[in-house]
XYZ file of C-alpha atoms in Angstrom:
672
model
C 40.159 49.951 -152.966
C 41.403 53.686 -152.750
C 43.187 52.613 -149.360
C 45.181 49.927 -150.863
C 46.363 52.193 -153.910
C 47.649 54.885 -150.696
C 49.481 51.870 -148.821
C 51.153 50.778 -151.653
C 52.109 53.884 -153.174
C 53.408 54.869 -149.814
C 55.686 52.204 -148.708
C 57.303 52.162 -151.921
C 58.674 55.440 -151.511
C 61.393 55.993 -149.074
C 61.249 59.136 -147.265
C 64.682 59.816 -145.374
C 67.859 62.102 -146.675
C 70.119 59.513 -145.717
C 72.876 61.007 -143.517
C 73.398 64.926 -142.606
C 76.694 65.089 -143.449
C 79.059 66.398 -146.412
C 81.615 64.034 -147.920
C 83.070 66.716 -149.111
C 84.927 68.440 -146.416
C 85.204 65.109 -144.271
C 87.136 62.805 -147.323
C 90.597 64.422 -146.331
C 89.858 63.655 -142.386
C 89.072 59.799 -143.166
C 92.636 59.295 -144.904
C 94.227 60.447 -141.805
C 92.424 58.897 -139.178
C 91.490 54.914 -138.473
C 87.772 54.837 -137.134
C 87.371 58.902 -137.643
C 85.344 59.341 -139.871
C 80.770 59.738 -139.515
C 78.027 56.992 -141.068
C 76.437 57.634 -143.781
C 77.510 60.669 -145.392
C 75.310 62.298 -147.065
C 75.414 64.955 -149.818
C 72.877 66.877 -149.828
C 74.066 69.040 -146.749
C 72.937 72.723 -146.398
C 76.672 74.745 -147.118
C 77.401 76.047 -143.957
C 77.209 79.975 -144.786
C 74.027 79.385 -145.197
C 71.473 81.647 -143.121
C 70.696 79.308 -140.322
C 67.395 81.048 -138.463
C 68.959 81.386 -134.410
C 72.621 80.354 -135.030
C 74.893 83.338 -133.414
C 77.092 83.544 -136.592
C 79.653 81.111 -134.219
C 81.829 78.698 -136.156
C 80.343 75.474 -137.136
C 81.074 72.384 -139.094
C 78.099 72.665 -141.443
C 74.616 73.894 -140.777
C 74.373 73.159 -137.073
C 75.565 74.091 -133.787
C 78.976 74.934 -132.696
C 80.958 72.275 -130.764
C 83.511 72.912 -128.307
C 86.510 70.397 -127.404
C 87.593 70.764 -123.927
C 90.935 69.978 -123.494
C 93.381 70.108 -120.472
C 95.821 70.832 -122.042
C 99.380 69.424 -120.378
C 97.564 66.517 -120.285
C 96.546 65.977 -123.697
C 99.959 65.274 -125.264
C 101.712 63.414 -121.820
C 102.846 59.650 -123.066
C 103.809 58.578 -120.088
C 101.952 56.089 -117.259
C 104.329 56.262 -114.353
C 101.382 58.281 -112.601
C 102.927 58.013 -109.165
C 101.204 60.229 -106.714
C 102.564 63.472 -106.632
C 105.459 62.924 -109.275
C 107.109 65.248 -110.823
C 107.476 66.639 -114.327
C 110.398 64.133 -114.888
C 108.164 61.201 -113.025
C 104.716 61.638 -114.497
C 105.539 63.528 -117.815
C 103.710 66.554 -119.335
C 102.384 67.120 -122.637
C 103.449 69.897 -124.518
C 101.679 72.296 -127.305
C 103.921 70.455 -129.912
C 101.897 67.436 -129.560
C 99.116 68.711 -130.777
C 99.597 68.136 -134.946
C 97.976 68.297 -137.759
C 97.017 64.430 -136.550
C 95.600 65.102 -132.962
C 94.001 67.913 -134.114
C 92.183 66.483 -137.279
C 91.016 63.579 -134.666
C 89.612 66.477 -132.537
C 87.778 68.089 -135.407
C 86.315 64.336 -136.465
C 83.864 64.370 -133.485
C 82.278 67.578 -135.063
C 84.051 70.166 -132.654
C 84.327 73.644 -134.218
C 86.780 74.948 -131.365
C 88.876 74.230 -129.352
C 88.972 74.941 -125.610
C 92.644 75.055 -124.120
C 92.773 74.964 -120.794
C 95.031 75.694 -118.332
C 96.906 78.216 -120.908
C 98.350 80.907 -119.223
C 100.952 81.146 -117.198
C 99.621 80.154 -113.599
C 101.833 79.172 -110.474
C 104.206 76.317 -110.397
C 105.863 74.348 -108.096
C 108.659 73.504 -110.772
C 111.721 75.910 -111.096
C 112.114 78.323 -114.107
C 114.641 80.518 -112.305
C 117.053 79.897 -115.015
C 115.077 82.183 -117.795
C 113.606 84.527 -114.852
C 110.513 83.077 -113.873
C 110.300 83.961 -109.452
C 109.792 80.440 -107.534
C 106.567 79.783 -106.624
C 105.878 78.460 -102.431
C 104.190 75.158 -102.824
C 102.338 76.498 -99.296
C 100.323 78.337 -102.069
C 100.503 75.876 -104.281
C 97.248 73.247 -105.258
C 98.638 69.697 -106.252
C 102.598 69.941 -108.298
C 101.855 70.720 -111.720
C 99.490 74.089 -109.574
C 95.921 74.772 -110.292
C 94.975 76.476 -113.600
C 92.763 79.056 -111.837
C 95.197 80.744 -110.487
C 97.066 82.973 -112.838
C 100.747 84.651 -112.289
C 101.023 86.369 -115.678
C 98.399 87.049 -117.817
C 100.542 88.232 -120.360
C 102.130 84.603 -121.261
C 101.984 80.915 -121.193
C 102.287 78.036 -118.905
C 106.476 77.306 -119.296
C 105.762 73.137 -118.411
C 103.581 73.243 -121.937
C 106.953 74.256 -124.082
C 109.767 72.243 -125.309
C 111.944 75.366 -125.027
C 110.110 77.447 -121.853
C 111.963 80.612 -123.233
C 110.445 80.630 -125.905
C 106.569 79.542 -124.862
C 104.491 81.668 -125.750
C 105.857 81.917 -129.653
C 105.097 77.986 -129.309
C 101.286 78.849 -128.234
C 100.973 81.438 -131.250
C 102.307 78.133 -133.269
C 99.649 76.881 -131.931
C 96.987 78.886 -132.487
C 97.781 78.940 -135.911
C 98.196 75.325 -136.431
C 94.508 75.207 -134.646
C 93.417 77.522 -137.406
C 95.215 75.685 -140.341
C 92.711 72.824 -139.684
C 89.609 74.313 -139.679
C 89.592 74.945 -136.034
C 88.959 78.370 -133.567
C 90.368 78.619 -129.881
C 89.205 79.374 -126.783
C 91.382 79.885 -123.785
C 90.636 80.613 -120.014
C 90.593 84.190 -118.363
C 89.858 83.837 -114.755
C 88.336 87.708 -113.479
C 87.072 86.986 -109.999
C 90.821 86.202 -108.486
C 94.731 85.045 -109.609
C 97.641 83.569 -107.966
C 98.691 85.334 -104.569
C 102.203 85.594 -106.211
C 101.074 87.610 -109.442
C 103.951 88.617 -111.656
C 104.270 89.291 -114.726
C 107.765 89.269 -116.749
C 105.910 90.064 -120.176
C 103.712 93.086 -119.740
C 102.914 95.039 -122.746
C 103.915 99.181 -123.268
C 101.572 100.996 -120.917
C 100.270 98.010 -117.925
C 101.349 97.400 -115.027
C 100.969 94.728 -112.307
C 98.084 93.869 -110.577
C 98.182 95.301 -106.892
C 101.731 97.719 -107.543
C 99.846 100.580 -107.453
C 97.303 99.928 -104.908
C 97.277 101.701 -101.338
C 97.440 98.819 -99.085
C 97.123 100.446 -95.767
C 93.298 100.562 -96.724
C 90.751 97.808 -97.041
C 89.597 99.191 -99.886
C 89.723 101.940 -102.693
C 88.432 101.923 -105.978
C 91.380 101.543 -108.196
C 92.690 99.195 -105.312
C 93.607 95.625 -107.176
C 92.922 93.770 -104.557
C 91.033 94.135 -100.466
C 93.703 93.904 -97.676
C 93.940 92.846 -94.273
C 95.674 96.053 -93.020
C 97.926 95.174 -89.912
C 97.969 91.364 -90.387
C 100.084 89.435 -92.097
C 98.967 86.253 -94.070
C 99.161 82.914 -92.093
C 99.322 79.048 -94.670
C 95.920 77.002 -94.049
C 96.401 74.844 -91.227
C 95.354 71.124 -92.162
C 95.869 67.878 -90.136
C 95.196 65.645 -93.172
C 96.837 67.662 -95.887
C 100.288 68.445 -96.676
C 102.093 70.114 -99.801
C 103.462 68.321 -101.890
C 101.966 65.238 -99.610
C 104.680 65.943 -97.297
C 107.838 65.625 -99.795
C 110.814 68.187 -98.714
C 110.850 71.355 -100.662
C 113.345 73.942 -99.973
C 109.664 76.698 -99.483
C 107.403 74.165 -97.956
C 108.084 75.457 -94.450
C 103.775 76.504 -93.969
C 105.023 79.892 -94.371
C 104.276 82.228 -97.104
C 105.576 86.256 -97.072
C 102.139 88.104 -97.766
C 101.823 91.526 -95.932
C 99.231 92.762 -95.197
C 97.391 89.749 -96.198
C 94.822 90.204 -98.975
C 91.258 88.800 -99.554
C 91.078 85.319 -100.280
C 89.384 84.115 -103.693
C 86.944 82.974 -102.651
C 85.843 85.793 -100.039
C 87.435 84.884 -97.255
C 88.297 88.450 -95.207
C 90.634 86.084 -92.907
C 94.715 87.033 -92.691
C 94.533 82.673 -92.476
C 92.102 81.219 -95.243
C 90.504 77.771 -94.529
C 92.384 75.339 -96.193
C 89.250 75.013 -98.394
C 89.178 77.972 -99.035
C 90.919 79.225 -102.616
C 93.567 79.745 -100.525
C 96.160 80.043 -103.325
C 94.548 82.755 -104.728
C 93.562 86.179 -104.127
C 90.085 88.019 -105.178
C 90.140 90.955 -107.712
C 88.367 93.890 -107.020
C 85.817 95.879 -109.383
C 84.487 98.165 -107.406
C 82.264 96.367 -104.988
C 82.483 98.147 -101.579
C 83.055 95.660 -98.326
C 79.325 96.311 -97.653
C 78.328 94.768 -101.033
C 77.957 98.526 -102.613
C 79.099 99.389 -106.027
C 81.255 102.107 -106.733
C 80.156 102.795 -110.967
C 77.392 103.516 -112.587
C 75.532 100.729 -113.052
C 73.262 99.716 -116.223
C 69.767 100.752 -116.803
C 67.568 98.094 -117.144
C 66.407 98.864 -120.892
C 69.827 98.037 -121.691
C 68.710 94.139 -121.472
C 67.242 94.597 -125.352
C 69.944 97.316 -126.605
C 73.307 95.554 -129.276
C 76.948 95.894 -128.087
C 77.634 98.924 -129.101
C 74.543 100.690 -127.037
C 76.404 99.030 -124.420
C 79.618 99.675 -125.286
C 78.889 103.836 -126.064
C 77.254 103.758 -122.505
C 80.801 102.787 -121.051
C 82.600 105.731 -123.098
C 83.969 108.865 -121.166
C 82.923 107.290 -117.602
C 85.818 106.700 -114.380
C 85.740 103.229 -113.558
C 87.774 100.997 -111.113
C 91.219 99.881 -112.555
C 90.807 96.286 -112.477
C 88.912 96.738 -115.254
C 90.727 97.971 -117.232
C 93.589 95.874 -116.879
C 91.018 92.837 -118.357
C 90.187 94.578 -120.878
C 93.782 94.829 -121.740
C 94.111 91.113 -121.408
C 91.554 89.920 -123.435
C 92.557 92.526 -126.216
C 95.931 90.644 -126.061
C 94.337 87.493 -126.702
C 92.816 88.017 -129.207
C 95.155 90.202 -131.083
C 97.201 87.313 -131.388
C 94.162 84.971 -133.123
C 92.380 83.997 -130.030
C 88.724 83.140 -130.986
C 86.928 83.035 -127.752
C 87.211 82.935 -124.117
C 85.503 80.850 -121.558
C 84.873 82.918 -117.982
C 86.487 81.323 -115.070
C 83.202 82.216 -111.995
C 81.327 84.993 -113.651
C 79.153 85.150 -111.807
C 81.419 86.435 -108.665
C 82.157 89.153 -110.937
C 79.544 92.406 -110.849
C 77.199 92.174 -114.570
C 78.053 95.821 -115.147
C 82.068 94.642 -115.838
C 80.565 92.225 -118.700
C 78.927 93.968 -120.167
C 81.945 96.413 -119.995
C 84.431 94.083 -121.385
C 82.241 92.354 -123.677
C 81.193 95.053 -125.344
C 84.230 96.343 -125.423
C 85.467 92.458 -126.898
C 82.673 93.085 -129.817
C 83.341 96.106 -131.086
C 86.735 95.412 -132.869
C 85.815 91.353 -132.746
C 82.364 90.480 -133.894
C 82.848 86.667 -134.070
C 84.542 86.544 -130.248
C 82.688 83.382 -128.813
C 81.913 84.090 -124.891
C 81.185 81.418 -122.522
C 80.642 81.475 -118.782
C 80.642 79.983 -115.901
C 77.689 80.985 -113.859
C 75.920 78.560 -111.760
C 73.171 80.509 -110.564
C 70.046 80.048 -112.788
C 68.874 83.361 -110.953
C 71.448 84.846 -112.563
C 71.526 83.538 -116.171
C 69.083 86.172 -117.948
C 72.086 89.088 -116.630
C 74.229 87.160 -118.065
C 73.093 87.012 -121.081
C 71.401 90.723 -121.611
C 72.977 92.748 -119.635
C 76.507 90.896 -119.832
C 76.485 90.286 -123.416
C 78.109 86.698 -122.912
C 77.197 84.276 -125.696
C 76.812 81.303 -123.884
C 76.833 79.919 -120.083
C 77.175 76.861 -118.634
C 73.559 74.739 -118.012
C 74.941 72.996 -115.362
C 71.998 73.506 -112.704
C 69.377 72.542 -113.930
C 69.869 70.420 -117.112
C 73.283 68.971 -116.336
C 72.221 68.191 -112.741
C 69.063 66.448 -113.585
C 70.637 64.604 -116.848
C 73.488 63.298 -113.674
C 70.151 61.641 -111.819
C 68.804 60.278 -114.485
C 72.535 58.138 -115.494
C 72.688 57.319 -112.385
C 69.203 55.410 -111.489
C 67.824 58.447 -109.215
C 65.759 60.556 -111.163
C 62.556 61.303 -113.828
C 63.261 62.061 -117.879
C 60.268 64.783 -116.422
C 62.317 67.138 -114.831
C 65.361 66.971 -117.305
C 62.191 68.779 -119.236
C 61.012 70.837 -116.995
C 64.683 72.067 -116.392
C 64.898 72.423 -120.373
C 61.631 74.333 -120.787
C 62.164 76.622 -118.202
C 65.816 77.948 -119.661
C 63.632 77.947 -123.369
C 63.480 81.614 -123.802
C 67.485 81.872 -124.045
C 68.431 77.861 -124.699
C 70.390 79.120 -127.898
C 72.642 80.780 -125.532
C 72.801 76.973 -122.989
C 75.814 75.018 -123.619
C 74.978 71.604 -122.697
C 77.794 68.862 -121.431
C 78.011 65.778 -120.159
C 81.942 66.356 -118.297
C 84.366 69.000 -117.751
C 87.227 69.296 -115.362
C 84.989 70.051 -112.527
C 82.236 67.217 -113.067
C 82.833 63.816 -112.362
C 83.998 61.245 -115.196
C 81.008 59.134 -116.594
C 82.855 56.068 -115.870
C 83.924 56.844 -112.783
C 82.248 54.376 -110.229
C 81.439 57.828 -108.276
C 78.933 58.702 -111.140
C 77.634 55.753 -113.288
C 80.327 53.209 -113.923
C 79.892 52.661 -117.419
C 80.897 55.029 -120.230
C 77.846 52.930 -121.956
C 75.209 55.001 -119.564
C 76.782 58.256 -121.088
C 75.394 57.560 -124.562
C 71.260 57.587 -124.521
C 72.418 60.880 -122.420
C 74.988 62.255 -124.989
C 71.745 62.109 -127.700
C 69.870 63.843 -125.226
C 72.307 66.511 -124.705
C 73.381 67.169 -127.560
C 70.658 67.249 -130.091
C 67.528 68.846 -127.696
C 67.842 71.856 -128.038
C 69.811 74.535 -130.161
C 72.002 74.703 -127.652
C 75.857 74.369 -128.233
C 77.789 71.181 -127.031
C 80.793 70.751 -125.263
C 83.069 67.420 -125.152
C 85.851 66.468 -123.014
C 88.841 65.280 -124.051
C 88.689 61.590 -122.904
C 84.934 61.020 -122.785
C 84.558 59.775 -126.295
C 87.263 56.813 -125.325
C 85.257 56.104 -121.861
C 87.808 57.628 -119.560
C 86.924 56.857 -115.780
C 89.789 59.103 -113.871
C 90.636 56.691 -111.816
C 94.062 57.616 -110.950
C 95.053 59.312 -108.095
C 97.328 61.551 -108.758
C 98.132 63.620 -105.270
C 96.034 66.488 -104.388
C 93.424 65.468 -107.339
C 91.745 61.850 -106.815
C 89.548 59.755 -108.593
C 86.717 60.287 -110.684
C 88.134 63.424 -112.111
C 90.840 63.979 -114.087
C 93.571 66.075 -112.350
C 93.477 69.804 -113.364
C 96.479 70.139 -110.101
C 99.362 67.252 -110.703
C 101.105 65.850 -113.535
C 99.712 63.027 -114.835
C 98.933 60.483 -117.812
C 94.924 59.568 -118.352
C 94.851 56.086 -119.523
C 92.076 55.989 -122.159
C 93.247 58.735 -124.028
C 96.513 57.749 -124.278
C 95.644 54.560 -125.790
C 93.493 57.344 -127.967
C 96.939 58.746 -128.816
C 98.520 55.328 -129.724
C 101.850 56.789 -129.033
C 101.458 60.239 -131.073
C 99.522 58.586 -134.400
C 96.254 59.871 -132.950
C 94.185 56.764 -134.734
C 93.259 54.911 -131.386
C 95.216 52.236 -132.369
C 95.063 50.837 -128.858
C 91.514 51.291 -128.042
C 89.936 48.186 -127.491
C 86.982 47.754 -129.736
C 84.646 49.127 -127.304
C 86.371 51.957 -127.260
C 86.497 52.106 -130.814
C 83.041 51.723 -130.751
C 82.536 54.390 -128.224
C 84.216 56.909 -130.095
C 82.410 55.676 -133.077
C 79.056 56.493 -131.574
C 80.299 60.261 -130.189
C 81.399 61.084 -133.496
C 78.032 60.128 -135.464
C 75.687 61.906 -132.802
C 77.786 64.643 -132.330
C 78.092 65.248 -136.080
C 74.710 65.490 -135.965
C 74.382 67.724 -133.290
C 77.381 69.952 -135.876
C 76.095 69.902 -139.159
C 72.383 69.266 -139.517
C 69.921 71.830 -140.536
C 67.128 70.880 -137.615
C 69.547 71.693 -134.995
C 68.335 75.361 -135.304
C 64.623 74.425 -136.135
C 61.538 73.560 -134.067
C 61.810 71.140 -130.824
C 58.257 69.120 -130.094
C 58.370 67.077 -126.953
C 57.118 63.839 -127.277
C 57.747 63.093 -123.242
C 53.941 63.275 -121.833
C 52.039 62.513 -124.673
C 53.317 58.929 -124.603
C 53.374 58.166 -121.319
C 49.796 59.511 -121.273
C 48.793 56.002 -123.293
C 49.291 52.529 -122.166
C 52.965 51.189 -123.572
C 56.344 50.350 -122.582
C 57.081 53.804 -122.527
C 57.840 55.085 -119.467
C 60.415 57.855 -117.257
C 63.261 55.584 -118.503
C 63.149 56.327 -121.752
C 62.925 60.436 -123.876
C 61.441 61.388 -126.988
C 60.795 64.450 -128.878
C 61.108 65.759 -132.612
C 63.384 68.654 -133.713
C 62.265 69.883 -137.223
C 62.221 72.487 -139.996
C 59.884 73.185 -142.665
C 61.881 70.196 -144.642
C 63.853 68.047 -142.318
C 62.621 66.179 -139.080
C 64.402 64.216 -136.603
C 62.728 62.189 -134.757
C 64.934 61.233 -131.631
C 64.591 58.223 -128.597
C 67.130 57.049 -125.909
C 66.317 54.684 -123.492
C 67.948 55.046 -119.900
C 67.366 51.767 -118.715
C 69.268 48.842 -118.770
C 66.818 46.121 -120.555
C 64.838 46.680 -124.324
C 61.960 48.108 -124.322
C 59.488 48.132 -127.648
C 56.313 50.293 -127.803
C 54.566 52.565 -130.978
C 55.968 56.013 -130.244
C 53.059 58.569 -130.795
C 53.539 61.251 -132.082
C 50.730 64.477 -132.511
C 48.534 64.310 -134.693
C 48.721 68.285 -135.025
C 52.342 68.280 -136.283
C 51.563 65.390 -138.649
C 49.099 68.063 -139.639
C 51.768 70.990 -139.234
C 53.713 69.277 -142.585
C 51.171 68.843 -144.350
C 51.550 64.624 -144.404
C 48.465 62.471 -145.599
C 47.429 59.460 -144.099
C 50.085 56.262 -145.226
C 53.302 54.669 -143.987
C 56.565 56.618 -144.970
C 59.625 54.891 -143.795
C 62.519 56.503 -141.676
C 65.862 55.880 -141.760
C 68.163 55.882 -138.470
C 71.260 58.405 -139.419
C 73.823 56.213 -136.932
C 72.747 52.191 -137.341
C 70.501 52.172 -141.388
C 67.948 50.358 -140.412
C 64.499 51.352 -141.812
C 61.133 52.400 -139.052
C 57.834 53.467 -140.381
C 56.261 55.864 -139.903
C 52.179 55.087 -139.707
C 49.458 57.952 -140.422
C 46.494 56.457 -139.930
C 43.381 57.649 -141.715
C 41.957 60.509 -140.854
C 44.227 61.274 -138.568
C 43.131 58.734 -136.033
C 46.540 57.923 -135.060
C 50.238 58.738 -135.971
C 53.102 55.831 -134.632
C 56.422 54.598 -135.137
C 56.599 50.707 -134.111
C 59.986 50.774 -132.649
C 63.058 48.496 -129.963
C 64.941 50.249 -127.924
C 68.025 48.306 -126.649
C 69.472 48.823 -123.059
C 70.898 52.340 -123.034
C 70.346 52.664 -126.570
C 68.574 55.672 -129.312
C 67.588 56.348 -132.429
C 67.975 59.024 -134.854
C 65.252 58.758 -137.383
C 65.329 61.381 -140.384
C 62.058 62.179 -142.371
C 62.668 64.188 -145.450
C 59.226 66.210 -144.841
C 59.022 67.496 -148.836
C 59.188 63.856 -150.083
C 56.839 62.897 -147.427
C 54.294 65.742 -149.112
C 54.997 64.805 -152.329
C 54.357 61.280 -151.738
C 51.715 62.577 -150.228
C 50.294 64.335 -153.499
C 51.336 61.814 -155.365
C 48.675 59.150 -152.995
C 46.360 61.754 -152.941
C 45.887 61.952 -157.349
C 45.803 58.056 -157.805
C 43.325 57.752 -155.413
C 40.852 60.434 -157.160
C 41.798 58.791 -159.823
C 40.556 55.455 -157.968
C 37.657 56.992 -157.125
C 36.963 58.219 -160.351
C 37.218 54.926 -162.193
C-alpha cells in the first residue's frame, strides 16, 4: 500500500522548470526576426548579475557561458552570387561594416551570442588599388588570393579599406560598428597576429610616438634584440617558385612579375630562414622578433615558476623597470589603441609561436586597465595549454587538438565516444579555459563532402560541444544554416569558406535575404537547423547548470546490456537546484534504451524512490526518471532519433519536495 501511494503522488508531480531562457530579454528580438526565438522560454531564469561560480566574468546573455560568433567580416554582408574563381571585388562583391545592421546583429544575438569576433578587420595586404587615398599598392606575388589573407597585416592602426563604404573614412565606419554592436548588447573581438606581419608593413595611421615595424632595425645583422625582424644579410628575397600556383590564377597585373623588392631578405612568418621560401611557407609574411635568438635562447628575463599561481597584477609588477625587446612595446601599444576605441577582446593568432613571457607582459598590461577584456589564443600544442593559461594569462584557448579532433572523428563515423571523453578529462582542470567549436575559418565546413557531407551530422556534436563542460562556445557564421563551403573561389578551395578571395556564401546569403536578415529565403530544412542552433546555444548561454558539476554517464551505460553504444553519449550537468540530463545519438538510426544514472548521484540530490517527469527543453516531450525502491536502479527510458538529442531538465528542489511529501504520506499510511 505504501509503494502505491508513493507512485501515485510522484507521478502526479511534474518536476521540470519549463526552459532555460528569459522571456523579457527576447521579446524585442522576436518582433524583429522570423524563426529567431528560442523555444520554451522560461520566466524564472536567474539574473545575469548573479554570481556564476566558475565564470570569469565575461559577458553572457543569461546565467550560462559566453558564446562567440565568428564572422568573416568581408563575406558576411556580400549579396552577390557570381562566385567567379579569382573574381575581382567588382565581379564577386564584398561585404561592408555597414551591412551589420541592427537587424543583422539581433539575428546574431538570437544564437545566444555575447561576443562577435569580426575576423579580418585590421588593414591587411590587398590587391585592390587604393592609391587614390594614399595606400601603397600590394604586390600579388606576396599576397595570397585576390582579397588577401587577414593574417598578413599591413597597418595595425587602421582597418581593411575593402570593408568601408568610403575607404577614406574606414576607421570611423568601424568605430560606428563597435558602437552599434554595443548598442545591441554584444561585445567586440578582433584579431591580433603577433607572430608575423605583411612583407610590406607600412602604417599610414601611426599614433604620436609610435614607429613602423622594422623602421629602426639594424639590417646588417641576422638578429638584434630590438630589431623587429630577422634578416638574411647579403641576400635578396626571391618569390617562391611553383609549377602549379600562379598569383591571381595567372591573370595579368602590373606588379605580378615574379619579383618583390626586399633587400636584405627577412625570415618568413612560419620561421623559414631562406631568402627564397617554399611555396607552402607563409611567404606573404615576415616573422616578428620577440628577443628569441636564432639558437632559441632568450634575450629577456624568464618568468619565475611561482607566477603560475599569481594574478595579473603580480605579473604586471614583475615586468616593470625591465628592459624588454622593442616588439613587445609595439604590440602593447597596438592592443591598448584598440581597447581605447571600445574593442572588448582579442583573438591572438598562433600564440604558441611567441614566447609565453610576452603574453604575461601583454595580458597583464591589458588587464590592469581593462580587466574584463576577453583574451582568446590559438594554441595547438596540448603540452603548452597550461603555460599559456597560468603563465601567459590567457582567458581561453582553442580546444582543437584533442576534443575537436576526436569529436570530428566521431561525426565521420571513424572514432569512439570514449576517446572524446578521454580528451575532455585530460583538460578537466582547465575546462573553463578551453573554447569549444565545430567550425571556424581554418576548419572544414561540417556539411562539406570532405567533412561529413551533411549539416545534420553536426547536430549531436553541437549538443555535446556546447553543453558538456563549462567551456565557452563558438559558432562560425553560416554554420547555423548548413553552409557547405563548396565554392572554388580561387586561392581558397572547396570545403572551407575562403578567407583569401571575394566570394558569396550561399546558405548564409539565403538567411540574409537581401539584407532583411530574417531567413526568408532559407529552405524549411535550413530554417529548422537554425532553430536547433538557437535552442541549443541559448541553453549554453543562459542555463545555470553550465557552471555546475559534470557527471559522465557513458561508461556506466556501456557496462550494461542495451542498445547504448560508442555511438551515443550521455552526461549530466547539475547544480544544487537544477540538473540537465543530456543524451546525443551519433548513429544514423534510431535507438531505444533505458539510460542508467548513478545511484549515488540521486542520493546526493536527496531524491527518494518514485517516478519523476522530466521535460525535454528543446522538444517539450516528457520522459520519466524512475528511481527504484531502495535505490536498486535509476533509469530513464528513452528513444533517440537518428542523429537526435534530448536535453531533460530536472528541478531538483521540486523533486526533493515531492519526495518529502511522499515520505510523509507513506508514514501516515503505515501508521493507519
